[in-house]
Structure formats: C-alpha cells, structure tokens
C-alpha cells in the first residue's frame, strides 16, 4: 500500500518503522496450473513443441506464441464480468486499463482482442512497473484493474470455471496462500537495481523496467510514541519487543494454510496466539521499566510563612507611611508635595502589595489568576499616574512657559491622570474577555518522579502591552522630574523620583525575564517567591524613597531651612549673586513690609489664621497681601483671584516665594519678601 505508507509514515509521520518482520514480500504475475495443460493441447501437429511449451508455460516468452495469445485473448468473459459487477453495484469496473500501441483495447466478449489481458488489483500498487515490463519486453498483453476485492472475486470465478486466467497479486496474503498450490508464477528476467534505475512509475510504459518485481522488505509499523521511546519509559520495553520480534515465512504460510477461512485480521491473531503458545517471544522480552512516582507540587509551610511575611510586611509598611503622612500632612514639607496625589500614590502601592497575597496558593482558581494581574497592574498605574500628575505641576511652574494662564488645580490634574489609568483598565478588561489568565497544569519529571504543577497561564501579548504602558509612564515622569530638577527643594522630588523610577525599571528588566525562565523550567517554588519579591520590595522602597525623609523631618520638628533651602530656578530672569543687594526702591518696599508687619502684630484680629503664619504682601503700592500655608496654593494659578485680599491678577504662592501677573502683560514680576524659613533673609519674590 504505497499511498497509505506515504501518507502515514512519510508525510504525516503518524507511525514509524518498527524494523523488519523477518522476511520479504513481492508482487508477481500468476496463472492457474491447468493453463499449462491447455497449452499442450494447443499444438496438435508438433508434439515436441507442445511438450516444450508445457514445460515453459510460466515463462514470459510463451506469450510470443500466437496460439497462446489466442487462447487467452479470444475467451468470452461476459458472464464473469457481469457477476463481479453485480457484487459491487455503482462501481466502475474495470476502474482503469492499459493498452500498448500494438494491442487492441480489451473487450470482455473477446471480439477483436489480439492480446492477453492481465487482471490486476489497484493501479497505484507497484505503479507503472507492469506497464514498463509489457512495453520494454514488447509483450502482447493489456492490463485491467479491478480493485483488490474485485480481483479476488474475478479470480475465484474464473478458476471455478477452469477458464484461462492471468493475474497480478501480492504475497504473502491469505488469498494467495489459500490457492498457492494451484498456481504457477510467471517468470520474468530477474530483478536488478540496474533494471529499476530509471523507474519512472509511468502509467503509459515509459521507463527502464523490463525485469521481475523487486522483493520488498516487510516492516512492522508502530506508533511514533513507541518508536521514540527510550530509557525508563513505559513503552521502551514494547519498542524493544517489536524490534526483536521476527516471524518466519514458512511459519506464517503454515498457519494461513491451516486457517484458510479467516481474513487477514483473524489470521494475524491466530499467528500471534501461536507465538504466545510456543513461547517464541521469550527472547524478545526485556523488563527494564521502573514505574515513576507521581505527586502534586504543594507549597511548603516555610514557603507559606515566607510569602505571608513578605506580603504582610509590605502592606504594614505602606499603611504606616499613609498614617504618618495623614498625621503630619499640614507640615510644609508634606503640603509642598500635594497631599491628594501623595495619598493616591501610596494607595496604588498598597494595591500592589495586597496583590501579592493572591500568589499564596499552589492550586489557584480562575478568580485568583485574574486578581494576580489586576491588582498589581492597577496599583502601579495608579501610583505612576499620580506621580506624573504632581510632577507635571512642578514642571509647568518652574520649567514650563507661563505666558498663558494654566489650570494646575488638583481637579484638572486628576482628569489628566485618569487618561492612562482608564487606558490600563480598558486593556485589562479586553484581556479578561478575550484571553483571561486561567489555571493550568504542567508536569515535570526528575529522578523518576513526575510532579504536577498548578499555576496561572496568561497571554504574553497582553502582558507586554501592560508593561509597555507602565514603562511609558515611567519615562514621561522621569523626564519631567529631570527638567524640573532646579525647582526649590521643598517642592522638588527629582532625586526621590529618580530613585523610585530606577527601582521600578531595574525590577522590571531583571524580574520579568527571570519569571518567564522560572515558569518555563517549572521551578515554581522560586517562581512564586520571585514574583512576591518583585511586587512587594519595589513598592516598599518607592514609598520609603518618596516620603521617608520628609516624614522624618516633620516628626522631628526640625526647621525646614536646615534640609530644604530654597534655590533659585535657573531659568527665571533673576540676577544670580552670592549676596543679594537690594536697590533703593526695593529697600523702600522692604520698609513698607516691616511697617505692615508691625501693624499686623498690633492688630491680630485683622490677620487671617494659617498653619505657618502669614506671608506679608505689599499694600500701599497696589499689591495684595496673601497668606500661605507653606504649601503650593492653587487658588490663583490659572487666572484672576476671587479673594477679597487679592490684586485680581493671576498669581501663585509656594511657601515664602510668591508670584503674580500684571494685568497689562505676561511679564513675571520678581520682588523681595521676608521668609519665615530663611532667618528673615530677603529672597526673590516671583
């Protein structure tokens, strides 16, 4: 079956070569033995030639004798053909034919036939070989193809009638073995590799084949799983058994002859039972298989405790920072970095730490798998958006172009921060709907122990999309912090942000490849521990980097000036000198300040209560008097003030440094005022 062999063994590789079965098979052309006796009767006037023809009746040269050709060609086979067709209604019989140029096309009634017809099974079997043998030896023969089952019925019917017959078939088969003692094989020139060197498989006879069919080694076909089994594998001994097993042709012929009424499958079963009964198989058996031990991976108690400690410590640390921040949020150093956005940042880091608790499971559910990604992704995005929003405000004030009024209120910045946060939510929703993270199992064999692991599987395409969005937020925030690095230190978080962003980027660059590698190698104990550390450690470190130093000074009550001196913004048009020498006009302004300050001390009822005292303004020269709480006042950053104490011009106040706009233009007015945080030294008033 060359087509089946090609499809199953060569192209699709569904089965493999299990080694030789022990003997060879071959195709052959056969004639019933009674045909030889009929040849003797064909020559009536030459006894010697008749005897010679009888003795060489199975030699292919006999078909050169006109009487022999007439004997086979002129027979009326109409009754036999109709009988076979009745057994296969709807099938075209014969399915194919071959007629060389010197022969007439074969007719079943024998009329006009000048060549003997060879009945064959399927045209693909030994494709083109018989056609080339006829063409190259110029035999007076044609071929008709009836299918394997149709040919068997055709041969059986013809032999029952003792009618002339020539047919091609394959052996060993039970069909041939059942009638083998009644057949003669037609002899052609012996097979040689030279003869088949240019076998074209042509159905029209072109090619080099002019000899007998080649022997075909019979092989055992086994499944690929058995063929590839080696070492301590459950199929390895079966593979050895099949490769060592051999069957002698004589033994198979004997059994088939004894069981002529069985089909091929039953005959094979009979042969196998005979092998088992006679214990022929004993030399083929090897018992080397050592059954493996099966177990399911579970987290150890120490690992449970370790993960709980890491997660709990992270949550406790971040909650402690949040509580301390809220307790001292009115301190100038904490107000300067925006309470609203600082708390949002801490809440995002808290979500990251809480997400690590969903890792503590050796058999996660569908919900746990999704929460393992939702909490850290939303938490990191929330923290980065918040840091980016307040960094943007410092960037716009101290580095941006303030020619036009800019709305820098918390409400406006929160709307800007919601854009990337909403994008992250959209990505996570699509991820969950299309290819959600889900529980999977994986097996790993080591030292003859097969371990089953339960873990969460996810699509790397969505994962890298999430990482890319957070990476973009890190880059943008870091760039703005760097550009605003010359802002007064009380508002400048460039150094803290730099350390935080470095921690986040370093954790991602190192952690993500490590996680992917550990999962691919089924090292799940280290896998879960690594994820927990990558979530918790950066979250804790960032909360410490951003707030620890400011909280320490707020708790200790030390003066702001000792750690956070106010610096000039490098791009503000202020004369930079070691010692600032005011002009006579500025001195007059200062004198006015002192007078106003004295008036306010004597009339405390006219002063507004604030957290850090008041910041005096200029009153008798058209300037406003405003009070600040040491933090960034957003009330007038975007336009005219609504305060009854304001000048009606766009202005912003940051601690002891204040700014306003003239109503007639876009100039930034730089003035001098006293600061409660600089030992009453004069500082520029912007």
XYZ file of C-alpha atoms in Angstrom:
686
model
C 0.000 0.000 0.000
C 2.394 2.697 -1.162
C -0.124 5.534 -0.888
C -1.022 4.648 2.677
C 2.661 4.195 3.522
C 3.450 7.627 2.111
C 0.571 9.330 3.967
C 1.024 7.686 7.340
C 4.782 7.094 7.512
C 6.495 9.706 5.343
C 4.284 12.775 5.068
C 2.226 12.834 8.283
C 4.632 10.688 10.319
C 1.773 9.183 12.298
C 3.550 5.842 12.565
C 7.188 4.812 12.433
C 9.391 1.957 11.288
C 9.427 -0.866 13.807
C 12.021 -2.948 11.986
C 11.825 -5.971 9.668
C 9.115 -8.523 10.239
C 11.526 -11.342 9.313
C 11.005 -11.987 5.611
C 10.234 -10.219 2.335
C 7.141 -9.812 0.220
C 6.759 -9.266 -3.504
C 4.285 -8.812 -6.306
C 4.005 -11.445 -9.012
C 2.035 -12.486 -12.112
C 0.254 -15.844 -11.709
C -1.550 -18.429 -13.865
C -3.568 -21.455 -12.738
C -1.716 -24.766 -13.235
C -4.432 -26.048 -15.540
C -3.369 -23.435 -18.126
C -0.135 -25.369 -18.764
C -2.115 -28.489 -19.675
C -4.230 -26.387 -22.023
C -1.031 -25.210 -23.771
C -0.120 -28.851 -24.545
C -3.387 -29.284 -26.384
C -2.872 -26.112 -28.443
C -0.170 -27.706 -30.671
C -1.594 -30.818 -32.328
C 0.885 -31.370 -35.192
C 4.177 -30.857 -33.296
C 4.489 -32.973 -30.159
C 7.993 -31.778 -29.276
C 6.984 -28.118 -29.376
C 3.835 -28.889 -27.399
C 5.895 -30.575 -24.658
C 8.362 -27.662 -24.627
C 5.537 -25.168 -24.369
C 4.081 -27.156 -21.490
C 7.373 -27.167 -19.580
C 7.928 -23.423 -20.113
C 4.358 -22.267 -19.864
C 5.139 -19.951 -16.961
C 7.969 -18.188 -18.820
C 7.085 -14.765 -20.196
C 8.384 -15.703 -23.685
C 5.484 -18.098 -24.031
C 3.306 -15.095 -24.764
C 5.128 -14.666 -28.059
C 3.381 -17.811 -29.357
C 0.241 -16.822 -31.353
C -1.701 -19.868 -30.155
C -1.073 -18.909 -26.517
C -2.236 -15.341 -27.122
C -5.364 -16.546 -28.915
C -6.102 -18.933 -26.028
C -6.212 -16.038 -23.544
C -7.482 -13.242 -25.793
C -10.465 -14.830 -27.510
C -12.237 -16.021 -24.356
C -15.704 -14.585 -23.751
C -15.690 -13.300 -20.145
C -19.051 -11.556 -20.279
C -20.618 -13.831 -17.672
C -17.687 -13.413 -15.247
C -17.575 -9.647 -15.694
C -21.313 -9.319 -15.063
C -21.003 -11.486 -11.972
C -18.253 -9.322 -10.486
C -20.078 -6.092 -11.316
C -23.191 -7.384 -9.570
C -21.171 -7.726 -6.372
C -20.142 -4.057 -6.471
C -23.116 -2.033 -7.702
C -22.300 1.569 -8.503
C -18.601 0.884 -9.010
C -16.985 1.284 -12.428
C -15.248 -1.985 -13.335
C -12.632 -2.234 -14.535
C -11.516 1.017 -12.883
C -8.552 1.547 -15.251
C -6.979 -0.146 -18.254
C -3.620 -0.135 -20.039
C -3.271 -0.903 -23.750
C 0.113 -0.775 -25.557
C 0.133 0.643 -29.126
C 0.310 -2.769 -30.796
C -2.718 -4.186 -28.983
C -6.420 -3.625 -29.406
C -8.347 -2.474 -26.355
C -9.532 -5.468 -24.392
C -13.184 -6.474 -24.757
C -14.948 -8.737 -22.274
C -16.649 -10.737 -25.088
C -13.275 -11.447 -26.739
C -14.259 -9.977 -30.106
C -11.301 -8.301 -31.799
C -8.894 -8.991 -28.956
C -5.332 -9.621 -30.154
C -3.550 -9.516 -26.767
C -3.956 -11.392 -23.494
C -5.358 -9.310 -20.625
C -3.712 -9.374 -17.183
C -6.135 -8.784 -14.345
C -4.585 -6.564 -11.639
C -5.744 -5.035 -8.336
C -5.092 -1.282 -7.859
C -3.268 0.958 -10.324
C -1.199 2.578 -7.545
C 0.267 -0.746 -6.392
C 3.726 -1.099 -7.997
C 2.720 1.924 -10.013
C 3.912 1.777 -13.611
C 6.119 -1.317 -13.161
C 3.911 -3.830 -15.034
C 3.242 -1.303 -17.797
C 7.001 -0.839 -18.354
C 7.577 -4.623 -18.297
C 4.999 -5.064 -21.077
C 6.275 -2.089 -23.077
C 10.021 -2.893 -22.860
C 9.603 -6.656 -23.478
C 7.007 -5.957 -26.201
C 4.578 -8.434 -24.719
C 1.224 -8.958 -26.353
C -0.636 -8.065 -23.186
C -3.042 -5.474 -21.805
C -3.966 -4.718 -18.185
C -7.330 -4.143 -16.496
C -7.610 -3.005 -12.835
C -10.448 -4.397 -10.709
C -9.548 -3.392 -7.148
C -8.256 -5.864 -4.580
C -11.663 -7.270 -3.614
C -12.976 -7.259 -7.183
C -9.886 -9.109 -8.400
C -10.286 -11.797 -5.762
C -13.867 -12.441 -6.864
C -12.832 -12.385 -10.547
C -10.032 -14.939 -9.995
C -12.202 -17.197 -7.854
C -14.933 -17.220 -10.519
C -12.542 -17.916 -13.406
C -10.776 -20.740 -11.566
C -14.116 -22.292 -10.686
C -14.836 -22.393 -14.442
C -11.305 -23.639 -15.335
C -11.125 -20.678 -17.712
C -7.962 -19.010 -18.993
C -6.567 -16.550 -16.467
C -3.540 -14.330 -15.874
C -3.486 -12.040 -12.853
C -1.126 -9.974 -10.712
C -1.252 -10.016 -6.914
C 0.867 -9.555 -3.813
C 2.186 -12.169 -1.443
C 2.180 -13.055 1.336
C -1.580 -12.733 1.659
C -4.114 -15.234 2.849
C -5.834 -15.103 -0.575
C -2.728 -16.248 -2.459
C -1.774 -18.754 0.235
C -5.205 -20.366 0.001
C -4.707 -21.172 -3.701
C -0.914 -21.174 -3.844
C -0.691 -24.903 -4.634
C -2.935 -24.326 -7.682
C -0.846 -21.515 -9.186
C 2.268 -21.058 -11.279
C 4.211 -17.830 -11.127
C 5.023 -16.244 -14.486
C 8.788 -15.824 -14.675
C 10.313 -12.592 -15.993
C 14.001 -11.629 -16.161
C 15.387 -11.484 -12.594
C 15.180 -8.206 -10.708
C 18.265 -5.971 -10.630
C 18.966 -2.457 -9.437
C 20.071 -1.546 -12.945
C 16.680 -2.588 -14.250
C 14.924 -0.248 -11.804
C 17.480 2.572 -12.057
C 15.144 4.643 -14.222
C 11.780 3.526 -12.915
C 9.529 6.480 -13.779
C 6.314 4.975 -12.347
C 4.826 5.945 -15.687
C 1.344 4.614 -16.348
C 1.993 4.663 -20.100
C 5.015 2.343 -20.061
C 7.933 4.758 -20.420
C 10.849 3.788 -18.196
C 13.663 1.266 -17.736
C 11.827 -1.579 -16.001
C 11.953 -4.830 -18.025
C 12.547 -7.339 -15.214
C 10.531 -9.017 -12.468
C 9.148 -7.208 -9.448
C 11.655 -6.389 -6.691
C 11.480 -8.013 -3.261
C 10.016 -5.675 -0.646
C 11.231 -5.879 2.960
C 8.232 -6.196 5.239
C 8.396 -3.872 8.225
C 6.406 -3.502 11.391
C 4.633 -0.160 11.705
C 4.412 1.206 15.227
C 3.143 4.444 16.690
C 5.627 7.293 16.934
C 5.279 7.222 20.704
C 6.542 3.641 20.799
C 9.207 4.218 18.148
C 10.728 7.146 20.053
C 10.526 5.524 23.492
C 13.909 5.127 25.138
C 15.294 4.821 28.629
C 12.899 4.380 31.528
C 9.722 4.745 29.536
C 6.573 2.671 29.754
C 6.806 1.945 26.008
C 10.560 1.347 25.853
C 10.267 -2.403 26.515
C 7.434 -2.611 23.970
C 9.705 -0.906 21.441
C 12.412 -3.492 22.132
C 9.894 -6.347 21.844
C 8.652 -5.167 18.456
C 12.142 -4.628 17.056
C 13.441 -8.019 18.166
C 10.333 -9.894 17.118
C 10.695 -11.898 13.858
C 8.295 -14.175 12.012
C 9.426 -16.912 9.675
C 7.634 -17.002 6.349
C 7.208 -20.774 6.478
C 5.516 -20.480 9.873
C 3.130 -17.853 8.587
C 2.364 -19.891 5.447
C 1.655 -22.953 7.568
C -0.791 -21.121 9.805
C -2.510 -19.396 6.909
C -2.895 -22.666 5.080
C -4.443 -24.252 8.161
C -6.879 -21.367 8.577
C -7.979 -20.651 5.029
C -11.416 -19.378 6.008
C -10.126 -16.439 8.070
C -9.487 -12.926 6.862
C -6.199 -11.084 7.310
C -7.019 -9.705 10.767
C -8.116 -13.036 12.187
C -5.129 -14.728 10.603
C -2.804 -12.257 12.311
C -4.495 -13.003 15.646
C -4.055 -16.725 15.091
C -0.367 -16.187 14.316
C 0.113 -14.102 17.459
C -1.601 -16.704 19.628
C 0.675 -19.364 18.161
C 3.733 -17.284 19.040
C 2.493 -16.908 22.617
C 1.588 -20.588 22.934
C 5.001 -21.766 21.730
C 6.746 -19.078 23.827
C 8.624 -17.940 20.764
C 8.543 -14.415 22.152
C 10.587 -15.072 25.291
C 13.963 -13.962 23.820
C 12.377 -10.686 22.731
C 11.231 -9.615 26.185
C 13.124 -7.183 28.379
C 11.817 -5.827 31.651
C 13.645 -2.610 32.392
C 10.780 -0.267 33.192
C 10.742 1.249 36.656
C 7.348 2.895 37.278
C 7.726 6.534 38.326
C 6.351 8.159 41.444
C 3.577 10.673 40.893
C 2.983 13.666 43.115
C 1.391 17.095 43.037
C 3.500 20.078 43.966
C 2.436 21.852 47.127
C 3.817 24.889 48.861
C 5.824 24.031 51.931
C 4.908 25.504 55.297
C 8.065 27.595 55.263
C 7.139 28.991 51.855
C 3.632 29.860 53.029
C 5.062 31.639 56.035
C 7.696 33.415 53.955
C 5.152 34.713 51.421
C 2.787 35.855 54.171
C 5.623 37.666 55.937
C 6.731 39.428 52.742
C 3.187 40.479 51.815
C 2.175 41.461 55.336
C 5.325 43.474 55.954
C 4.814 45.351 52.691
C 1.192 46.175 53.474
C 2.084 47.206 57.033
C 4.921 49.463 55.875
C 2.845 51.263 53.256
C -0.133 51.659 55.625
C 2.230 53.072 58.263
C 3.556 55.622 55.775
C -0.028 56.582 54.884
C -0.974 57.047 58.537
C 2.099 59.132 59.313
C 1.505 61.241 56.243
C -2.077 61.958 57.245
C -0.989 62.783 60.803
C 1.559 65.364 59.584
C 0.031 66.348 56.265
C -0.162 70.022 57.292
C 3.598 70.260 57.651
C 5.122 72.491 54.919
C 7.345 69.731 53.572
C 4.382 67.398 53.101
C 1.990 70.039 51.818
C 4.601 71.020 49.274
C 4.306 67.640 47.520
C 0.482 67.616 47.386
C -1.445 65.549 49.917
C -4.008 64.392 47.371
C -1.578 62.899 44.889
C 0.728 61.543 47.576
C -2.130 59.571 49.121
C -3.190 58.282 45.704
C 0.402 57.155 45.095
C 0.508 55.329 48.422
C -2.877 53.725 47.791
C -1.618 52.426 44.416
C 1.484 50.953 46.078
C -0.795 49.400 48.699
C -2.793 47.670 45.933
C 0.453 46.242 44.561
C 1.357 44.844 47.975
C -2.138 43.413 48.502
C -1.928 41.723 45.083
C 0.950 39.579 46.347
C -1.482 37.763 48.699
C -3.195 36.194 45.670
C 0.074 34.418 44.850
C -0.134 32.346 48.026
C -1.762 29.255 46.514
C -0.415 26.057 44.979
C -3.715 25.409 43.156
C -5.061 28.829 42.084
C -8.634 29.383 40.936
C -9.813 31.393 37.940
C -10.554 34.386 40.176
C -7.123 34.253 41.806
C -5.405 34.126 38.422
C -7.171 37.297 37.287
C -6.648 39.134 40.576
C -2.917 38.317 40.401
C -2.749 40.630 37.392
C -5.472 43.190 38.102
C -4.203 44.377 41.488
C -0.522 44.945 40.569
C -1.338 46.450 37.165
C -3.911 48.891 38.525
C -1.774 49.676 41.561
C 1.367 50.508 39.595
C -0.625 52.538 37.063
C -2.374 54.495 39.818
C 0.940 55.287 41.544
C 2.692 56.287 38.323
C -0.216 58.451 37.134
C -0.310 60.251 40.467
C 3.448 60.845 40.491
C 3.279 62.039 36.914
C 0.445 64.497 37.672
C 2.144 66.292 40.554
C 5.485 66.249 38.745
C 3.753 67.868 35.792
C 2.595 70.729 38.035
C 6.120 71.434 39.338
C 7.442 71.122 35.797
C 4.977 73.679 34.409
C 5.619 76.213 37.200
C 9.401 76.041 37.335
C 10.315 74.919 33.840
C 7.339 75.480 31.576
C 6.393 78.617 29.662
C 3.911 80.605 31.760
C 2.973 83.165 29.117
C -0.599 81.913 29.186
C -2.650 81.029 32.284
C -2.510 77.286 33.086
C -5.037 75.446 35.236
C -2.955 73.418 37.696
C -5.645 72.641 40.231
C -5.926 69.115 41.623
C -9.220 68.560 39.804
C -7.604 69.359 36.448
C -4.575 67.178 37.115
C -6.749 64.286 38.277
C -8.561 64.364 34.944
C -5.224 64.177 33.122
C -4.103 61.270 35.327
C -7.314 59.386 34.563
C -6.399 59.107 30.872
C -3.609 56.490 31.191
C -5.400 54.901 34.151
C -8.545 54.412 32.049
C -6.424 53.005 29.228
C -4.982 50.422 31.626
C -8.472 49.426 32.772
C -9.545 49.017 29.130
C -6.557 46.774 28.393
C -7.266 44.617 31.442
C -10.954 44.289 30.538
C -10.135 43.231 26.969
C -7.524 40.825 28.309
C -10.051 39.274 30.694
C -12.714 38.922 27.997
C -10.515 37.634 25.163
C -7.751 35.523 26.710
C -8.054 35.716 30.502
C -5.410 34.282 32.811
C -6.569 30.822 33.821
C -5.373 27.837 35.864
C -3.137 25.402 34.008
C -1.194 22.258 34.866
C 2.324 21.271 33.929
C 4.282 18.099 34.613
C 7.976 17.775 35.244
C 9.962 14.540 35.591
C 13.092 14.363 37.688
C 14.774 11.295 39.173
C 11.848 9.103 38.085
C 9.388 11.334 39.933
C 6.673 13.056 37.925
C 5.440 16.233 39.584
C 2.265 18.055 38.565
C 2.222 21.827 39.000
C -0.841 24.067 39.083
C -0.256 27.652 38.038
C -1.806 30.605 36.208
C -1.225 30.809 32.475
C -1.539 34.088 30.577
C -1.045 35.572 27.117
C 2.322 37.278 26.829
C 0.996 39.704 24.184
C -1.336 41.389 26.699
C 1.252 41.196 29.457
C 3.860 43.042 27.402
C 1.223 45.627 26.406
C 0.595 46.366 30.090
C 4.315 46.546 30.794
C 4.780 48.881 27.821
C 2.127 51.305 29.095
C 3.676 51.442 32.563
C 7.124 51.856 31.017
C 5.874 54.867 29.048
C 4.558 56.440 32.262
C 7.941 55.890 33.928
C 9.800 57.555 31.047
C 7.493 60.606 30.901
C 7.519 61.132 34.679
C 11.292 60.775 34.881
C 11.801 63.263 32.050
C 9.597 65.914 33.692
C 11.287 65.410 37.057
C 14.692 65.840 35.449
C 13.658 69.019 33.644
C 12.281 70.491 36.888
C 15.294 69.465 38.973
C 16.229 73.113 39.688
C 12.930 73.844 41.433
C 13.129 74.714 45.175
C 13.991 71.567 47.076
C 10.857 71.799 49.182
C 8.814 71.055 46.041
C 11.461 69.201 44.068
C 11.174 65.402 44.142
C 13.589 64.768 41.261
C 16.032 62.793 43.394
C 13.317 60.766 45.113
C 11.558 60.126 41.813
C 14.834 59.161 40.181
C 15.485 56.522 42.837
C 11.883 55.310 42.598
C 11.888 55.058 38.817
C 15.272 53.342 38.875
C 13.880 50.784 41.311
C 10.817 50.153 39.135
C 12.784 49.882 35.884
C 15.519 47.707 37.379
C 12.929 45.372 38.918
C 11.132 45.019 35.589
C 14.248 44.485 33.473
C 15.618 41.844 35.808
C 12.408 40.349 37.135
C 10.333 39.730 34.002
C 12.949 37.549 32.191
C 13.592 35.666 35.434
C 9.872 34.976 35.891
C 9.465 33.757 32.312
C 12.503 31.486 32.659
C 11.401 30.011 36.008
C 7.940 29.198 34.647
C 9.380 27.537 31.539
C 11.607 25.372 33.751
C 8.789 24.502 36.188
C 10.742 25.934 39.137
C 7.568 27.109 40.824
C 8.833 27.445 44.381
C 11.315 30.115 43.309
C 8.803 31.385 40.738
C 6.198 32.439 43.306
C 8.787 33.805 45.715
C 10.355 35.899 42.942
C 7.008 37.409 41.904
C 6.180 38.288 45.512
C 9.544 39.987 45.968
C 9.234 41.861 42.668
C 5.844 43.205 43.703
C 6.483 43.984 47.355
C 10.106 45.156 47.524
C 9.818 47.923 44.863
C 6.500 49.095 46.364
C 8.051 49.419 49.843
C 11.254 51.007 48.544
C 9.369 53.591 46.477
C 7.163 54.556 49.438
C 10.320 54.996 51.538
C 12.221 56.915 48.844
C 9.336 59.339 48.286
C 8.241 60.095 51.827
C 10.651 58.840 54.497
C 12.945 61.889 54.614
C 10.088 64.397 54.667
C 8.237 62.420 57.319
C 11.379 62.189 59.452
C 11.760 65.972 59.497
C 8.051 66.521 60.024
C 8.073 64.167 63.039
C 11.320 65.530 64.482
C 10.107 69.132 64.082
C 13.400 70.386 62.703
C 13.426 73.632 60.755
C 12.784 73.383 57.064
C 15.790 75.558 56.207
C 18.279 73.048 57.584
C 17.476 70.448 54.999
C 15.439 72.118 52.248
C 16.977 75.535 51.487
C 15.177 77.458 48.755
C 17.065 77.706 45.497
C 16.555 79.982 42.519
C 15.017 78.468 39.462
C 17.776 78.534 36.869
C 15.662 79.853 34.018
C 13.874 82.659 35.946
C 15.335 86.023 34.939
C 16.803 86.872 38.355
C 20.271 88.226 38.886
C 22.298 85.437 40.456
C 24.680 86.646 43.185
C 26.195 85.193 46.297
C 24.808 88.121 48.337
C 21.674 89.843 47.152
C 21.988 93.685 47.418
C 18.559 95.354 47.079
C 18.105 98.653 45.290
C 16.825 101.822 46.977
C 13.355 101.181 45.594
C 13.427 97.616 46.931
C 14.602 98.918 50.308
C 11.602 101.187 50.382
C 9.408 98.206 49.608
C 11.015 96.283 52.461
C 10.394 99.174 54.819
C 6.776 99.117 53.840
C 6.769 95.383 54.542
C 8.142 95.937 58.023
C 5.518 98.612 58.714
C 2.741 96.324 57.536
C 4.129 93.511 59.598
C 4.185 95.703 62.726
C 0.618 96.813 62.047
C -0.499 93.249 61.790
C 1.191 92.307 65.063
C -0.633 95.141 66.790
C -3.956 94.186 65.224
C -4.081 90.387 65.355
C -7.810 90.422 64.784
C -7.233 91.600 61.213
C -4.985 88.746 60.314
C -6.241 85.502 58.833
C -5.325 82.324 60.706
C -2.953 79.994 58.832
C -0.876 76.914 59.562
C 2.536 78.586 59.219
C 1.894 82.255 59.897
C 1.399 84.725 57.083
C 3.330 85.859 54.097
C 3.249 89.661 54.022
C 2.380 91.424 50.800
C 2.792 94.955 49.605
C -0.281 97.017 50.495
C 0.231 100.671 49.684
C 1.639 100.145 46.200
C -1.228 98.294 44.595
C -0.043 94.849 45.715
C -2.059 92.292 47.605
C -1.477 90.775 50.975
C -1.906 86.982 50.940
C -1.272 84.215 53.415
C 0.070 80.768 52.620
C 0.355 77.536 54.496
C 3.807 76.647 53.339
C 2.482 74.533 50.509
C 1.566 75.177 46.913
C -1.507 77.388 46.668
C -3.608 76.557 43.597
C -6.191 79.234 44.075
C -4.871 81.723 41.529
C -2.555 79.718 39.231
C -4.892 79.869 36.314
C -6.402 83.358 36.366
C -7.776 86.265 38.381
C -8.205 85.746 42.085
C -11.591 85.588 43.716
C -10.145 86.553 47.099
C -11.047 89.895 48.612
C -7.413 90.255 49.558
C -6.072 89.603 46.073
C -4.941 92.036 43.486
C -7.113 90.497 40.776
C -4.117 89.223 38.854
C -3.072 85.625 38.125
C -0.688 84.559 40.895
C 0.774 81.531 42.684
C 2.426 81.241 46.087
C 4.858 78.475 47.133
C 5.962 78.871 50.731
C 7.808 82.163 51.024
C 8.077 82.630 47.258
C 5.068 84.277 45.598
C 4.251 85.117 42.008
C 1.693 87.298 40.294
C 0.949 88.597 36.810
C 0.396 92.156 35.785
C -2.977 92.672 34.139
C -1.313 94.501 31.256
C 1.101 91.828 30.083
C 2.742 88.456 30.585
C 5.829 89.587 32.495
C 6.774 87.754 35.694
C 7.390 90.292 38.481
C 10.363 89.436 40.730
C 10.143 91.150 44.122
C 11.633 90.659 47.552
C 9.926 89.487 50.688
C 10.853 88.026 54.022
C 10.527 84.282 54.539
C 9.822 82.602 57.865
C 12.072 79.711 56.741
C 15.269 81.631 55.914
C 16.166 83.567 59.123
C 14.450 86.715 57.788
C 16.866 86.992 54.862
C 15.482 88.607 51.747
C 14.542 86.171 48.995
C 13.283 86.844 45.496
C 9.547 87.178 45.254
C 8.465 85.945 41.812
